[in-house]
PDB file of C-alpha atoms in Angstrom:
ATOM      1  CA  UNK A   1    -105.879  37.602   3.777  1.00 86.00           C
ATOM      2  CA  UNK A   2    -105.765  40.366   1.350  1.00 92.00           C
ATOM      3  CA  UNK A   3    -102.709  40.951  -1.347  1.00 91.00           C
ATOM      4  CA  UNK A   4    -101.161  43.670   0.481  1.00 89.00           C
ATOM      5  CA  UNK A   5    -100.662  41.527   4.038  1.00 92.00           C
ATOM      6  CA  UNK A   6     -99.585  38.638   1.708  1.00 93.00           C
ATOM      7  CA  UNK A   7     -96.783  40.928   0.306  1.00 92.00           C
ATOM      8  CA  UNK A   8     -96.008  42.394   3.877  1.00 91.00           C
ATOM      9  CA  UNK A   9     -96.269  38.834   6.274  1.00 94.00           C
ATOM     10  CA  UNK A  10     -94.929  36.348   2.970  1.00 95.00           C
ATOM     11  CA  UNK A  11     -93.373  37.857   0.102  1.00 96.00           C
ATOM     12  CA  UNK A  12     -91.226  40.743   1.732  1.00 96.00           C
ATOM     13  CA  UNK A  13     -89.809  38.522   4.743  1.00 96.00           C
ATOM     14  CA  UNK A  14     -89.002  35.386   2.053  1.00 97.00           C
ATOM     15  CA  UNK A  15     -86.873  37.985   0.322  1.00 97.00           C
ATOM     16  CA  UNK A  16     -85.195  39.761   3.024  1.00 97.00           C
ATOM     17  CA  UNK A  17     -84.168  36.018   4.117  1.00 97.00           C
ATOM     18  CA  UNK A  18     -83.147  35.087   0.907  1.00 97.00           C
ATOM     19  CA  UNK A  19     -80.867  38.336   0.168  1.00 97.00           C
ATOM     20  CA  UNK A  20     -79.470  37.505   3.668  1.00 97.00           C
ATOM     21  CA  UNK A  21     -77.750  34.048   2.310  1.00 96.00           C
ATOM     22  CA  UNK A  22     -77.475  35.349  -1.328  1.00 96.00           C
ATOM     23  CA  UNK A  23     -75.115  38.059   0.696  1.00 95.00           C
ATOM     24  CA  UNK A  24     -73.646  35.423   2.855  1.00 95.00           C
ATOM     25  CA  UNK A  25     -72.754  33.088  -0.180  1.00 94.00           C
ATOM     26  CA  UNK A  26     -71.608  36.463  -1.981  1.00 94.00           C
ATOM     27  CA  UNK A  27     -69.102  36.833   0.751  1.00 94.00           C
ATOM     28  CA  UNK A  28     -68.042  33.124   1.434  1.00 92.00           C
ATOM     29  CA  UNK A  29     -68.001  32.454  -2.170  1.00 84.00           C
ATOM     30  CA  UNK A  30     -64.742  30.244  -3.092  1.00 90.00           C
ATOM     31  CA  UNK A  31     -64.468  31.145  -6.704  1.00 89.00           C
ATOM     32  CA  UNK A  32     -65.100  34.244  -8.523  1.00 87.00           C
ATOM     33  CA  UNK A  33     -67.914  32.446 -10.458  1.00 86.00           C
ATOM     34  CA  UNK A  34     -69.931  31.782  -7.466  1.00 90.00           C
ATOM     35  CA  UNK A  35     -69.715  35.585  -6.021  1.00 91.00           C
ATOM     36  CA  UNK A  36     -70.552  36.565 -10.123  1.00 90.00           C
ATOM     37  CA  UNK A  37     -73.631  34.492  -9.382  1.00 91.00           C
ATOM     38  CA  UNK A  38     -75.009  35.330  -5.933  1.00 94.00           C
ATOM     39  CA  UNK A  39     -74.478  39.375  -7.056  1.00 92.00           C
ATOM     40  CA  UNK A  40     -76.530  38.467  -9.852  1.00 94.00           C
ATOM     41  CA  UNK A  41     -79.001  36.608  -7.757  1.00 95.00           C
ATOM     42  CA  UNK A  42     -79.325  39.404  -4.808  1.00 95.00           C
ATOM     43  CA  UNK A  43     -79.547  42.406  -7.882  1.00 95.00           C
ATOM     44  CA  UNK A  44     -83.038  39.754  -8.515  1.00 96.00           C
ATOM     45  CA  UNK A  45     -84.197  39.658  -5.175  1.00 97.00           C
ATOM     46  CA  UNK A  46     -83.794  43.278  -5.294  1.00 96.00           C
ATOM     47  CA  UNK A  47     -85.714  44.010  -8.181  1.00 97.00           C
ATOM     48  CA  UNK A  48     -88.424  41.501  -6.590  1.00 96.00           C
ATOM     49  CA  UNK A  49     -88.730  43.889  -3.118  1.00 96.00           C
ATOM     50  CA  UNK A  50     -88.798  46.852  -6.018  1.00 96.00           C
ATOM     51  CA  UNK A  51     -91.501  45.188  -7.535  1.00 95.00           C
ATOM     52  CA  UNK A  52     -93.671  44.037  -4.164  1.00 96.00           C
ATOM     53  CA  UNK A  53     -93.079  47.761  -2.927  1.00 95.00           C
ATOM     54  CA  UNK A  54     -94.450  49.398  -6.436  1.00 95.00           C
ATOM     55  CA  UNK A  55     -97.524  46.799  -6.230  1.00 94.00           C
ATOM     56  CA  UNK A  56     -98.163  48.337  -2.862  1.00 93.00           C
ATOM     57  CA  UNK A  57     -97.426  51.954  -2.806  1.00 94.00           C
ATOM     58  CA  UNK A  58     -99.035  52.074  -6.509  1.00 93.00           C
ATOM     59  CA  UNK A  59     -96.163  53.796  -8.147  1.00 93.00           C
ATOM     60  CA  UNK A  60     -95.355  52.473 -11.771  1.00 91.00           C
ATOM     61  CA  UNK A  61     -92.451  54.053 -12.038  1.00 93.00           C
ATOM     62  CA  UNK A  62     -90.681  51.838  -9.188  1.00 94.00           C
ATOM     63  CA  UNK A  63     -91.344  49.403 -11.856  1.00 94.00           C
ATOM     64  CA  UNK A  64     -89.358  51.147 -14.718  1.00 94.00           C
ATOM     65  CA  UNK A  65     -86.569  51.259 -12.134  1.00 94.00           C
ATOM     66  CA  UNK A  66     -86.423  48.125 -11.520  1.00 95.00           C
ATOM     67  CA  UNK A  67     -86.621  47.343 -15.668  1.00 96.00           C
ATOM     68  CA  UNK A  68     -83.719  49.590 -15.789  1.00 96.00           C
ATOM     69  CA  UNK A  69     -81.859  47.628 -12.901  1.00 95.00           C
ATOM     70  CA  UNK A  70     -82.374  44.185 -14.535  1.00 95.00           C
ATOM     71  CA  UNK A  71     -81.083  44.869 -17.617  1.00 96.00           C
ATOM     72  CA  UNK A  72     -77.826  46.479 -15.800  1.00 95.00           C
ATOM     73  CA  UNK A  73     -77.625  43.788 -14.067  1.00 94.00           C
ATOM     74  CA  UNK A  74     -77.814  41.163 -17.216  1.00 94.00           C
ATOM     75  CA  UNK A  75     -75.414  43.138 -18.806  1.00 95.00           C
ATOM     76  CA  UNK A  76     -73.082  43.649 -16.312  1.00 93.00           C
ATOM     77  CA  UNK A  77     -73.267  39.597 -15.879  1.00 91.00           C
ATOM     78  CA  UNK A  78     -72.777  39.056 -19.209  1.00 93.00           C
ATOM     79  CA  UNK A  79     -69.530  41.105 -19.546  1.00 93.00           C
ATOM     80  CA  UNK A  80     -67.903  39.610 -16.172  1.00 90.00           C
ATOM     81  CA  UNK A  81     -68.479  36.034 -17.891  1.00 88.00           C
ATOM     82  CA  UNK A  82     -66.779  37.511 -20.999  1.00 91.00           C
ATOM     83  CA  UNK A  83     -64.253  38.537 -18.764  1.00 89.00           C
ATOM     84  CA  UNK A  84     -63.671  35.191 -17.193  1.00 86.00           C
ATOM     85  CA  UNK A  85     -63.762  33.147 -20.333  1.00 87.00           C
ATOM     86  CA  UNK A  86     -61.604  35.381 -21.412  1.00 87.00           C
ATOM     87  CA  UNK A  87     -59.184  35.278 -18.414  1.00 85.00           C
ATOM     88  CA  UNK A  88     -59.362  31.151 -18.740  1.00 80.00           C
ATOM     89  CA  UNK A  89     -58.013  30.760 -22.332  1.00 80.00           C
ATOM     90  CA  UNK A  90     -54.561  33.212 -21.626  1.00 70.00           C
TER      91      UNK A  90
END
């Protein structure tokens, strides 16, 4: 088994299941925390199919894209946690 029919047969079919509940617990989520969370977690497992399709088409710059992604997606984390915490102590 070469790399590329790992990434198509494994790697790409683990994440599409795995954004399908990460989008399911997004949606039943109970508390705002949880949907904060599994947004964060499916932006990953986007930036992880970003990264599997750069390593096969053999374009880099699908990799600064998804660099760009995960850092608006840490930041955007880290300011709806501010927000919360903030929200808790009023």
């Amino acid at each position: 088994m070469t790399l590329f029919e790992y990434l198509h047969y494994i790697i790409l079919p683990v994440l599409v299941v795995s954004a399908v509940l990460i989008l399911w617990r997004f949606i039943k989520g109970p508390s705002i925390a949880d949907k904060i969370v599994a947004l964060d977690l499916l932006i990953t497992t986007g930036i992880g199919v970003i990264a599997v399709y750069s390593v096969i088409y053999n374009q880099s710059t699908l990799m600064d894209t998804a660099l760009i992604l995960a850092l608006i997606a840490f930041l955007s984390t880290v300011a709806l946690s501010y927000y919360l915490e903030k929200r808790r102590r009023k």
